[in-house]
Coordinates of C-alpha atoms in Angstrom, one line a residue:
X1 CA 0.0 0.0 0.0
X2 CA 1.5 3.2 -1.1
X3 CA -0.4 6.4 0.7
X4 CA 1.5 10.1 0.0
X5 CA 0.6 13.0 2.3
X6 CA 0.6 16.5 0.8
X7 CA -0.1 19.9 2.2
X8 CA -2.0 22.7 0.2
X9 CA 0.4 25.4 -1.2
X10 CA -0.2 28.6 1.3
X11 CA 1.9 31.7 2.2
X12 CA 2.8 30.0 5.2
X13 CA 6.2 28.1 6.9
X14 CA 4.5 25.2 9.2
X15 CA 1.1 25.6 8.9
X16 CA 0.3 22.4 7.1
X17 CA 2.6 20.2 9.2
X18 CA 1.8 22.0 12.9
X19 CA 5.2 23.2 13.9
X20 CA 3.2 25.4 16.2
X21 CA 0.5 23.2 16.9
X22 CA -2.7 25.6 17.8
X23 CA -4.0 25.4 14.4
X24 CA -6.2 28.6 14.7
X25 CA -2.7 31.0 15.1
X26 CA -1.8 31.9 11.8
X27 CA 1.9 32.9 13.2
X28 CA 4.0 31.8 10.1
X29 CA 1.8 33.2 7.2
X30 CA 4.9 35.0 5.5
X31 CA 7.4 32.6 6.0
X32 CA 8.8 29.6 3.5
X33 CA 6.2 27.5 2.6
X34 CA 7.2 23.9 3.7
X35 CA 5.0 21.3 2.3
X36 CA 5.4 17.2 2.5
X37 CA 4.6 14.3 0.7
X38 CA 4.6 10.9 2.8
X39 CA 4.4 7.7 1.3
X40 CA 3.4 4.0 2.7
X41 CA 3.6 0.8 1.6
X42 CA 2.1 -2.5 2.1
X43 CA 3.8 -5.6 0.3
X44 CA 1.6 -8.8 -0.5
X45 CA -1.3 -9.6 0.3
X46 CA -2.7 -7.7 3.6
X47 CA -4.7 -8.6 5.8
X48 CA -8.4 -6.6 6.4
X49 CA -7.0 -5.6 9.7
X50 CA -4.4 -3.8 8.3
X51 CA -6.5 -1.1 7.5
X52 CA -6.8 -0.2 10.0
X53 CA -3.1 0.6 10.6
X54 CA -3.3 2.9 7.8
X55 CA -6.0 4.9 8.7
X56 CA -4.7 5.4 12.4
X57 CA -1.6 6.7 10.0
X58 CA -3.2 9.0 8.1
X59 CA -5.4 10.3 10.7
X60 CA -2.4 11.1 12.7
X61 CA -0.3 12.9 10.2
X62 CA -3.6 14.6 8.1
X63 CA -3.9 18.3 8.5
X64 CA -7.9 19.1 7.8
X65 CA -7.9 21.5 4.4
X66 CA -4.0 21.4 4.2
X67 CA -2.9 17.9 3.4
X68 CA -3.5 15.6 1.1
X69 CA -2.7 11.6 0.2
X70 CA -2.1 9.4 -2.0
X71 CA -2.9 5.6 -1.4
X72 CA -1.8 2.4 -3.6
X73 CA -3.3 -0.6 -1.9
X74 CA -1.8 -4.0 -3.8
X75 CA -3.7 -5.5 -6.4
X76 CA -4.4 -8.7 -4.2
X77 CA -6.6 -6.9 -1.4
X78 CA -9.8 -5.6 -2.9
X79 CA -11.4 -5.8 -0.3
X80 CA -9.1 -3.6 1.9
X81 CA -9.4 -1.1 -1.7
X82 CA -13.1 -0.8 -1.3
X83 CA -13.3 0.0 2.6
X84 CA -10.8 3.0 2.5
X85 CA -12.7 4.4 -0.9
X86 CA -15.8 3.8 2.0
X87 CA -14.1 5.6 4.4
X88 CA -12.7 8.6 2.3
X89 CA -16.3 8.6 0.8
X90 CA -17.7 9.1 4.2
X91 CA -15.6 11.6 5.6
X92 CA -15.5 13.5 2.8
X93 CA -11.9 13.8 1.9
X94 CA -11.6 13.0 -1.7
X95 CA -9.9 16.2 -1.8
X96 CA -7.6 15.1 0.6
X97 CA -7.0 11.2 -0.2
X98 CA -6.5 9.3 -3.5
X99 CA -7.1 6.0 -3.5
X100 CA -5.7 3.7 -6.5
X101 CA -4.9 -0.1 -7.1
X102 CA -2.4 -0.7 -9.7
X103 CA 0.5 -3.2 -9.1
X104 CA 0.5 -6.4 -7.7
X105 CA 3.3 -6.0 -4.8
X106 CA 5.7 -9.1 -4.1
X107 CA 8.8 -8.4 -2.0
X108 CA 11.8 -8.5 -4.4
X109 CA 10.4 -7.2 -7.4
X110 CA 10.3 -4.2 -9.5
X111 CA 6.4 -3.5 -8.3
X112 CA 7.5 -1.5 -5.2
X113 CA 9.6 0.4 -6.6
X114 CA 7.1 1.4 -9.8
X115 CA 4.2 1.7 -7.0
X116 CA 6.6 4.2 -5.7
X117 CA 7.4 6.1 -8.5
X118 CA 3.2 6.5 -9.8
X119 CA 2.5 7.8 -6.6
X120 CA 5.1 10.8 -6.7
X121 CA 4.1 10.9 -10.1
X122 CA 0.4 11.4 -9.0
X123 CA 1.6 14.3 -6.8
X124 CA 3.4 16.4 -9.0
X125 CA 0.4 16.4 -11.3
X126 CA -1.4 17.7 -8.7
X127 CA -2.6 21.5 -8.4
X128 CA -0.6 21.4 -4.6
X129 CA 2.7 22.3 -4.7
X130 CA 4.6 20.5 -2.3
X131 CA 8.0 20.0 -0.9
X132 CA 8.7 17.1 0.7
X133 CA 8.4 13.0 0.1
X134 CA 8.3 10.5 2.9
X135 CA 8.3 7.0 2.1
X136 CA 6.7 5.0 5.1
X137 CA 4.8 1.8 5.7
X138 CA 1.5 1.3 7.3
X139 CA 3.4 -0.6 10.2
X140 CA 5.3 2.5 10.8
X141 CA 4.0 5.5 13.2
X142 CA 5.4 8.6 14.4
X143 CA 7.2 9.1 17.1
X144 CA 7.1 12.7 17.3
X145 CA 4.7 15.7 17.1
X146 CA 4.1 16.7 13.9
X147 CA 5.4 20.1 14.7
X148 CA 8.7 19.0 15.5
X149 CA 8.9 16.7 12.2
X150 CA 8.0 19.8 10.4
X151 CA 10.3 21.9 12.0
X152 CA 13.4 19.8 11.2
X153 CA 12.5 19.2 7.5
X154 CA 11.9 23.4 7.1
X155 CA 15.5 23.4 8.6
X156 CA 16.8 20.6 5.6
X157 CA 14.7 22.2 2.6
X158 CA 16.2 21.0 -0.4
X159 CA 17.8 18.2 1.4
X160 CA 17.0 14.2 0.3
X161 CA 17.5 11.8 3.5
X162 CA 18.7 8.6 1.4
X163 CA 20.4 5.9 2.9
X164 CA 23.5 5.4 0.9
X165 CA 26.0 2.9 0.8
X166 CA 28.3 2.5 -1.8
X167 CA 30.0 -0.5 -2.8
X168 CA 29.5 -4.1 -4.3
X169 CA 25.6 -4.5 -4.9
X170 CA 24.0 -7.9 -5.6
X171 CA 22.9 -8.0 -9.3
X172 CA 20.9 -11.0 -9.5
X173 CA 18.3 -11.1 -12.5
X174 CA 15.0 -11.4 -11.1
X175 CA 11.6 -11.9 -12.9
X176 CA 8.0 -11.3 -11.2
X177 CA 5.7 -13.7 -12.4
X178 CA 2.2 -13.7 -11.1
X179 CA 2.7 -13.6 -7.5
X180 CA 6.4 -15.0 -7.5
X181 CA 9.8 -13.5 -7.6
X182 CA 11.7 -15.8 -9.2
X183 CA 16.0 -15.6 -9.4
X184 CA 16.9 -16.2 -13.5
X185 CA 20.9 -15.6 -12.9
X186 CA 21.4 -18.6 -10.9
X187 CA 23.7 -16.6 -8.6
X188 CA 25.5 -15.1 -11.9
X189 CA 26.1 -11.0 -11.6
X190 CA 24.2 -8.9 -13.8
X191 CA 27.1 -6.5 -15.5
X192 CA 27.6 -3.0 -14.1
X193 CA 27.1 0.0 -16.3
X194 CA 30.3 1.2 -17.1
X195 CA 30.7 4.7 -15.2
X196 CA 28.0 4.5 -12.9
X197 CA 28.0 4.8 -9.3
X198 CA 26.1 2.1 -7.5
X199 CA 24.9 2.0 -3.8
X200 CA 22.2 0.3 -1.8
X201 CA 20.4 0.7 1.5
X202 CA 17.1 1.1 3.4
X203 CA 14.2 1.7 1.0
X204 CA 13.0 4.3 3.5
X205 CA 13.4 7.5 2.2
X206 CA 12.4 11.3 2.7
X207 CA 13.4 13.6 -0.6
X208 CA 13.1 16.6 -1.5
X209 CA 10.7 17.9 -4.5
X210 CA 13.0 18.6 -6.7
X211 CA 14.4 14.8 -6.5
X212 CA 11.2 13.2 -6.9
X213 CA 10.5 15.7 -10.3
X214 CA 13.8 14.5 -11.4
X215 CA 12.3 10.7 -10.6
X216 CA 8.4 10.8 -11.7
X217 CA 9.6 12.7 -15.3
X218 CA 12.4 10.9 -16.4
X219 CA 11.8 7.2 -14.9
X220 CA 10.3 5.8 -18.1
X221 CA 12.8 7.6 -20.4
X222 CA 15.6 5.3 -21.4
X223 CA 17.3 8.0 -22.9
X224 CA 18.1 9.9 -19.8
X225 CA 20.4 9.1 -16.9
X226 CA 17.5 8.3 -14.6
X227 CA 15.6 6.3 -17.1
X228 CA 18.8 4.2 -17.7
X229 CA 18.9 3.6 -14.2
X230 CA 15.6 2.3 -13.9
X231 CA 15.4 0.0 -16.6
X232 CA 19.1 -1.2 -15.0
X233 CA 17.8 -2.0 -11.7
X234 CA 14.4 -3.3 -12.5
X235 CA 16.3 -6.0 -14.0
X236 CA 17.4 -7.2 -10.6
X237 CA 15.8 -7.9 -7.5
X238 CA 14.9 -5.3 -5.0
X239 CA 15.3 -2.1 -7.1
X240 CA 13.5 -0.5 -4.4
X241 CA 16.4 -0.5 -2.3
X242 CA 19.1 0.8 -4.8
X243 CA 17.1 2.6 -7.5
X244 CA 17.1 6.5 -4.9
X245 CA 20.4 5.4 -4.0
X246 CA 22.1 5.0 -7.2
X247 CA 19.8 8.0 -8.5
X248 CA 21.4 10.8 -6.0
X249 CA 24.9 9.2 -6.6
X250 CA 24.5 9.9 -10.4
X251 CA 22.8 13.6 -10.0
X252 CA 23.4 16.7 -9.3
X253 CA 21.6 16.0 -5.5
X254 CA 25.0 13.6 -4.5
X255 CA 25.6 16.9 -2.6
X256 CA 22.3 17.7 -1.3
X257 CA 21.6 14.6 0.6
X258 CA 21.8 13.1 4.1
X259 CA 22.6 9.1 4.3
X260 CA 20.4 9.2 7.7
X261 CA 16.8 8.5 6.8
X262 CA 14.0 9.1 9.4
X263 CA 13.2 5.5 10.2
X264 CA 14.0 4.0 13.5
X265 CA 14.1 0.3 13.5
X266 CA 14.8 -2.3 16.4
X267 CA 17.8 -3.5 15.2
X268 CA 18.4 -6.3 17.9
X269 CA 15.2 -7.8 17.1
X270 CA 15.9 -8.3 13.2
X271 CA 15.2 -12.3 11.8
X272 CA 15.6 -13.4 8.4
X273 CA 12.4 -14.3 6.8
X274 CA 11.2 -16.6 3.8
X275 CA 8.6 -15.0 1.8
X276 CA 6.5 -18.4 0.0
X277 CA 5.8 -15.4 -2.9
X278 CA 9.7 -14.8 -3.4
X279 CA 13.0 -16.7 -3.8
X280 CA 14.7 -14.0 -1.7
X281 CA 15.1 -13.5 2.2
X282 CA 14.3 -10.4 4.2
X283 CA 15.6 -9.3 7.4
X284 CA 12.6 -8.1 8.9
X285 CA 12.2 -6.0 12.8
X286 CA 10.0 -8.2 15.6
X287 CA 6.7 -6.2 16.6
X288 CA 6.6 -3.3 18.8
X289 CA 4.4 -2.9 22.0
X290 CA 3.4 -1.7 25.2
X291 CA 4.7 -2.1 28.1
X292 CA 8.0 -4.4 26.3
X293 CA 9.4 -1.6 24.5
X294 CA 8.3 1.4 25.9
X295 CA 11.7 1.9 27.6
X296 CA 13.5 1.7 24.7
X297 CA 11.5 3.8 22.1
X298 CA 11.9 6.3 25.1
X299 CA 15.6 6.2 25.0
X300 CA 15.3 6.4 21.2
X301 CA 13.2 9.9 21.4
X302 CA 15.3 11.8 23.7
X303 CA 18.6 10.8 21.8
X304 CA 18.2 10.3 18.7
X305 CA 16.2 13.6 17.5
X306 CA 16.7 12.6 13.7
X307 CA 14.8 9.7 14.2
X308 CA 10.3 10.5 13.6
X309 CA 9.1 7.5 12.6
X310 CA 9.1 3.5 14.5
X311 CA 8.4 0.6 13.2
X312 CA 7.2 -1.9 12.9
X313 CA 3.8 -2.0 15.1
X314 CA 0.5 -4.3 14.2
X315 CA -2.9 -4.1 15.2
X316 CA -2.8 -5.5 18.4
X317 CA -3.7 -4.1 21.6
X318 CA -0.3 -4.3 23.2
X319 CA 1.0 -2.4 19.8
X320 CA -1.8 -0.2 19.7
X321 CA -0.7 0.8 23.6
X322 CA 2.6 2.0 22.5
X323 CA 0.6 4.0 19.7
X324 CA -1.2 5.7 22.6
X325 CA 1.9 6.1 24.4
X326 CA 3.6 7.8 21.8
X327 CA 0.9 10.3 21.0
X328 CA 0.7 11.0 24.7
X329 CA 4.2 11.7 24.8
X330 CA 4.9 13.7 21.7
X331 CA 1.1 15.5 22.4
X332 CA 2.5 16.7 25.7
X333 CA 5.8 18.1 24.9
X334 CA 4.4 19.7 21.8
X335 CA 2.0 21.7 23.6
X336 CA 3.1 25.1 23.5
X337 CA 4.5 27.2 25.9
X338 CA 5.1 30.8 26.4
X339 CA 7.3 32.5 28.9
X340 CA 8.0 36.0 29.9
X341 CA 11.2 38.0 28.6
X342 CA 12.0 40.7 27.9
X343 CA 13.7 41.2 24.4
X344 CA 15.0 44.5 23.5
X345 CA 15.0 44.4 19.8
X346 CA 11.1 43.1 19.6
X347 CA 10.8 46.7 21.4
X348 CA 11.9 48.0 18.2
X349 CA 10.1 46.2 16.5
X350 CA 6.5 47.1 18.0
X351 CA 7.6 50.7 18.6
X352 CA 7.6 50.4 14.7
X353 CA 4.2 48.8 14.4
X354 CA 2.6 51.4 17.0
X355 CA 0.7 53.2 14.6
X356 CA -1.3 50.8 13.5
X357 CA -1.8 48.6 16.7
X358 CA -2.7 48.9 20.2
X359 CA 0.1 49.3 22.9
X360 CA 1.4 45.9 23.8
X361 CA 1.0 45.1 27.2
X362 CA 3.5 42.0 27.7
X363 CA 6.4 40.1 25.7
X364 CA 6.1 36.4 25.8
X365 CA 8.9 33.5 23.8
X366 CA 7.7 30.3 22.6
X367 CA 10.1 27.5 24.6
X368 CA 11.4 24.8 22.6
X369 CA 9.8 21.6 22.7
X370 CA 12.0 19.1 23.5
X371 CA 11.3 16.4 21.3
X372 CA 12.7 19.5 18.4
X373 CA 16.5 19.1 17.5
X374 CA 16.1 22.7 16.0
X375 CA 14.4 25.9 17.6
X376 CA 13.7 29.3 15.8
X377 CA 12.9 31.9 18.2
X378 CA 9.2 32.9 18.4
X379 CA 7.9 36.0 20.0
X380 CA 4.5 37.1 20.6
X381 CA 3.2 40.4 21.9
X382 CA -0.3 40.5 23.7
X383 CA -2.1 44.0 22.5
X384 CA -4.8 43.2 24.7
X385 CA -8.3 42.2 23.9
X386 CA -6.3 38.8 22.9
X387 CA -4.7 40.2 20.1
X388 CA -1.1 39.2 18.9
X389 CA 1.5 39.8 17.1
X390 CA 4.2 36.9 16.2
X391 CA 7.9 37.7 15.3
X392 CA 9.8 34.4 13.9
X393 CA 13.8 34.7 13.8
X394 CA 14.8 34.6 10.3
X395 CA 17.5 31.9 9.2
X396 CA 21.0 32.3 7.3
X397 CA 21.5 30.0 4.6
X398 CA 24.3 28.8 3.2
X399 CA 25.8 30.6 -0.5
X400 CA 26.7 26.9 -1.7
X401 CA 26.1 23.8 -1.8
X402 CA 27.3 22.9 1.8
X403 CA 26.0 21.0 5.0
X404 CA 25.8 24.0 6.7
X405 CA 22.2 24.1 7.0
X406 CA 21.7 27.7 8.8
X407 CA 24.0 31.0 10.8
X408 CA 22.7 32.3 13.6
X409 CA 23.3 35.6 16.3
X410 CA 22.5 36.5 19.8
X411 CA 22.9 36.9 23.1
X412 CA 23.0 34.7 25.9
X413 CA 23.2 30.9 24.4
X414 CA 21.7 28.5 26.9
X415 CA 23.5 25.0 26.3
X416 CA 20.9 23.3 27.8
X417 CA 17.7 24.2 26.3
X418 CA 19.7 25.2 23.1
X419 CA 18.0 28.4 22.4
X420 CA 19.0 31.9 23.1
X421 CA 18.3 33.8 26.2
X422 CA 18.3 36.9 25.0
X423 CA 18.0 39.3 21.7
X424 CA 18.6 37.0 18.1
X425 CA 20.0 39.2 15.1
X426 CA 19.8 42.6 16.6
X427 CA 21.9 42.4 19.9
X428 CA 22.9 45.2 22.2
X429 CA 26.4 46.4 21.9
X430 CA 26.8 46.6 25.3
X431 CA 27.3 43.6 27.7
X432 CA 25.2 45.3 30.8
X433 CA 23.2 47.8 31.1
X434 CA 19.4 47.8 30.7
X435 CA 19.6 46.6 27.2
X436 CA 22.8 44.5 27.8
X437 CA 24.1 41.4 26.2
X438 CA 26.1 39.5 28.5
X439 CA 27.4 37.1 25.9
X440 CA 27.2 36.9 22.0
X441 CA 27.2 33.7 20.4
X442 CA 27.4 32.5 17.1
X443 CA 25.0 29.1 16.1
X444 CA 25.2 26.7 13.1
X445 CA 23.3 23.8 12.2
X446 CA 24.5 21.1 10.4
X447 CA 23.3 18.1 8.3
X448 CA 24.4 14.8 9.9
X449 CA 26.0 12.2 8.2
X450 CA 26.8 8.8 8.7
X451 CA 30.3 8.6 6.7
X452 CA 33.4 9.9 8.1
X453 CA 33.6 13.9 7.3
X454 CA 36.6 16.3 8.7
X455 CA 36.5 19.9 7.3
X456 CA 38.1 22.8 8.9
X457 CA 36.4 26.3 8.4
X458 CA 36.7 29.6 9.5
X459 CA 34.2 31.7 11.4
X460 CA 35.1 35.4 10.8
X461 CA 33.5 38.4 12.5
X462 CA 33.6 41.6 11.0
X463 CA 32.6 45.1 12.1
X464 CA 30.3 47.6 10.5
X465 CA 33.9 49.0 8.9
X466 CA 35.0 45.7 7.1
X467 CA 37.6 44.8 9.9
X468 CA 37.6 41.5 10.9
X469 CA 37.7 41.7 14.4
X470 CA 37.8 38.2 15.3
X471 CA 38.6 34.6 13.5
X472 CA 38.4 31.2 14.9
X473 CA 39.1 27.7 13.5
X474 CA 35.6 25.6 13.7
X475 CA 36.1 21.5 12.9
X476 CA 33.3 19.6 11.5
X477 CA 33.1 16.2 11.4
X478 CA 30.2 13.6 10.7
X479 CA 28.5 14.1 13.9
X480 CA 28.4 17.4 13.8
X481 CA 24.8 19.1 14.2
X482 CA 24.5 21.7 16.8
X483 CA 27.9 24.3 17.1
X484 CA 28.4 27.6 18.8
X485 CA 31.0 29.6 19.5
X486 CA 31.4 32.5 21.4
X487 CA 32.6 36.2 20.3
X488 CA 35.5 37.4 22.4
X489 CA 37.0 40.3 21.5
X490 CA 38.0 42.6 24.4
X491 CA 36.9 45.4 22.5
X492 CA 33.3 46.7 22.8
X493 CA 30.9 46.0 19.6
X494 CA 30.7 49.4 17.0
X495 CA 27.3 50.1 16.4
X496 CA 26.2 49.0 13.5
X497 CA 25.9 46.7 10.8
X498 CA 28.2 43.3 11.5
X499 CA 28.4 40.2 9.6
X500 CA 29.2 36.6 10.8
X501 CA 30.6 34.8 7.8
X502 CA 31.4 30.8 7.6
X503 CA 34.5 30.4 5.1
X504 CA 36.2 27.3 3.8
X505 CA 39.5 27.5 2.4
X506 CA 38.7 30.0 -0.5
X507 CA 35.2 30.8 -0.1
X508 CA 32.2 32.3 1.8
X509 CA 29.9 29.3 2.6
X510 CA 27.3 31.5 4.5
X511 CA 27.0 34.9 6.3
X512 CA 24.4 36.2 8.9
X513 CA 24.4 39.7 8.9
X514 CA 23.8 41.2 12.5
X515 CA 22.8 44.6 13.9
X516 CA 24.3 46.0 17.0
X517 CA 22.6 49.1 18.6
X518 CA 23.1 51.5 21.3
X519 CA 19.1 51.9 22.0
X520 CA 17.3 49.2 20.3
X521 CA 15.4 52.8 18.5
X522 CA 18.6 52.7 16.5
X523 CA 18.2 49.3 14.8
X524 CA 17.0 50.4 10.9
X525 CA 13.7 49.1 9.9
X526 CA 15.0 47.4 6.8
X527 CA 17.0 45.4 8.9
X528 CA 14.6 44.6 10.7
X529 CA 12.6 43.0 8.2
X530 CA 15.0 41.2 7.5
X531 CA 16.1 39.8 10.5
X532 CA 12.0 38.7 11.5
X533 CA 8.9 37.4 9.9
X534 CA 6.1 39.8 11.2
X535 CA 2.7 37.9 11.5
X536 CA -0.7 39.6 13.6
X537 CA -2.3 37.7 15.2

């Protein structure tokens, strides 16, 4: 069963995907749109109960008006085809699920991967413009609030999560007949394309619009590099596990990837399983449930924020449990938060706005929610009457292709709860004082990977003049995600426009460009608006 998720195309950053959850505060509306596809399978024949899997699924991850799916159910379960066109018909969201029936799925053969490829292709025709494809299963579920899932794709836009790894593939011929995969090779390699990188992996995947244009248009053109692939790997068994792989190797996105996808599985309960449809083994995870693995799928959400999605669960009621447990979890520490502070520069910013709305009467930040590997700070100004007005930190992005993912500024970096105490982008220049800024910090996020990486860059700090006033040596390496550094030049900040540049050996990766005032009435407007995303409330 294939089943895509897709988001309607609005002038809005989270909206569709809840990464801030009350769905009647329209707090990103000029931000980035960041929309999603997700996509499920179901290999075989399925059981009727299944279906009920996949509706829990969709249910959990649908955003009423703002998402939309796509669902393939294999040719062998009719009966499972008719009850979700029933239940699609009787909620009325046939704008917001497709339902089709077109391959007959058997582990091994090329059906997966085609079921795959019509679903995307399904998508792009479609009137929604979206950003985002995630490949998942009806066993899988989320492990996370779908504010937090949101939040750390909007942070990797343009970014493909593919599991790669490169080396010696098996290329046995395979041939689906009926409902068999059958081996034709006898054990004999299929030859390589000359020139062409090859890599396999996990079949889960989350990529990136651009990839999956690249894969819907040019998958049954022979001509083209993609096409060539897939008439290459359909050939031999499991193309669903190499086709993405071998795809980003051989395009321009083998440097806009990440080889983590966004699937936790148990490995220490993997068995090798016979399939009577198919001549080739699996290595398939044992069940999840409730109370037996609560323990560890807790361990797995507080330290391993890249990971949103567990599998595998069923339908029973001990699997269910840990269904409920997970929504309880990630429901709670999604709920949002707002604390008193008081933030200079979003002065500035409302004594801007003061013609036109009423006086605020308090100054509130969202906290991060801790299930989030990635936090942008939020403001919100009550004008009475319950009336708001939001202020979202903008992000740096990088100049080039890079795994620098964003540059931030500001004052008072708490290395606990990873956000910023103080002012972001417009900082006093002064380290006391009513408008003080006891520290100034510089912030980068990163793209993980899983293969070795050691890069030495350069963060340079430069003052309103062009002087740089302080350099420092930053190492990256594979696990890097989360670095800071602090600015500690004796010398007090000129007023003025600063920049915060990232530089490899003969180039700029990224700057963040910074303001730092004397009275936060001296930050420019223009800067301002470039620094925040203004919404009311």
């Amino acid at each position: 069963m294939l089943i895509l998720l897709v988001p309607l195309v609005q002038p809005c950053l989270l909206q569709a995907l809840c990464a801030l959850p009350d769905a009647h505060m329209h707090i990103d509306m000029r931000l980035p749109a960041l929309h999603q596809c997700l996509s499920s399978f179901t290999q075989g024949c399925v059981p009727r109960r299944n279906s009920r899997n996949v509706l829990r699924l969709i249910s959990r991850l649908l955003v009423p008006l703002e998402s939309i799916f796509a669902v393939h159910v294999d040719e062998k379960s009719p009966q499972m085809y008719n009850e979700l066109l029933h239940w699609v018909d009787a909620n009325n969201l046939d704008h917001a699920v497709q339902i089709f029936s077109q391959f007959n799925i058997v582990r091994g053969g090329p059906n997966m991967l085609k079921a795959e490829i019509e679903g995307i292709r399904l998508l792009l025709n479609h009137v929604i413009h979206w950003d985002f494809c995630v490949l998942l299963s009806e066993q899988d579920y989320p492990m996370r609030a779908n504010s937090a899932f949101a939040e750390y794709l909007w942070m990797h836009r343009g970014t493909s999560f593919v599991s790669v790894d490169e080396g010696e593939c098996e290329r046995d011929v395979s041939y689906q007949c009926g409902d068999r995969v059958v081996s034709l090779s006898g054990g004999v390699q299929f030859p390589k394309i000359p020139g062409l990188r090859y890599a396999s992996g996990s079949q889960w995947f989350a990529i990136s619009r651009e990839l999956a244009s690249l894969v819907g248009f040019n998958s049954t053109n022979p001509t083209c590099m993609v096409g060539t692939i897939f008439y290459d790997l359909t050939a031999v068994k499991q193309p669903d596990e190499s086709f993405f792989q071998v795809t980003v190797l051989n395009s321009e996105f083998c440097t806009r990837y990440s080889d983590y996808t966004l699937h936790w599985t148990d490995k220490d309960s993997m068995r090798q399983v016979r399939s009577l449809t198919s001549e080739y083994n699996i290595l398939s995870p044992g069940v999840l449930s409730f109370p037996k693995d609560a323990a560890k799928v807790q361990e797995v959400r507080e330290q391993s924020l890249w990971a949103f999605f567990a599998r595998k669960f069923d339908d029973s009621k001990e699997s269910s449990q840990l269904k409920d447990y997970l929504d309880s979890q990630s429901g709670r520490n999604a709920r949002k938060t707002w604390t008193s502070v008081r933030i200079p520069a979003a002065g500035r910013l409302m004594h801007v706005l003061a013609s036109s709305l009423l006086q605020p009467t308090s100054l509130e930040r969202l906290r991060r929610n801790v299930d989030a590997l990635f936090h942008v700070q939020m403001l919100r100004a009550n004008l009475g009457f319950e009336r708001y007005i939001y202020f979202r930190e903008k992000l740096s992005m990088p100049t080039i292709a890079s795994s620098l993912l964003s540059l931030r500024v500001g004052c008072s970096w708490n290395k606990t709860e990873l956000v910023f105490d103080g002012d972001v982008s417009a900082v006093s220049a002064s380290s006391s004082g009513p408008h003080g800024c006891p520290s100034l910090w510089a912030v980068a996020h990163w793209r993980m990977s899983k293969k070795p990486v050691s890069e030495e860059l350069l963060l340079v700090w430069t003052d309103p003049g062009g002087t740089p006033m302080q350099q420092a040596p930053i190492s990256i390496s594979e696990h890097s995600v989360l670095l800071w550094h602090r600015y500690t030049a004796t010398q007090s900040l000129t007023h003025g426009r600063w920049s915060l540049e990232v530089r490899s050996s003969n180039q700029v990766i990224a700057r963040r460009h910074f303001f730092a005032y004397g009275n936060p009435l001296q930050i420019p407007w223009q800067d301002v608006q470039e620094y925040f995303d203004i919404v009311p409330g």
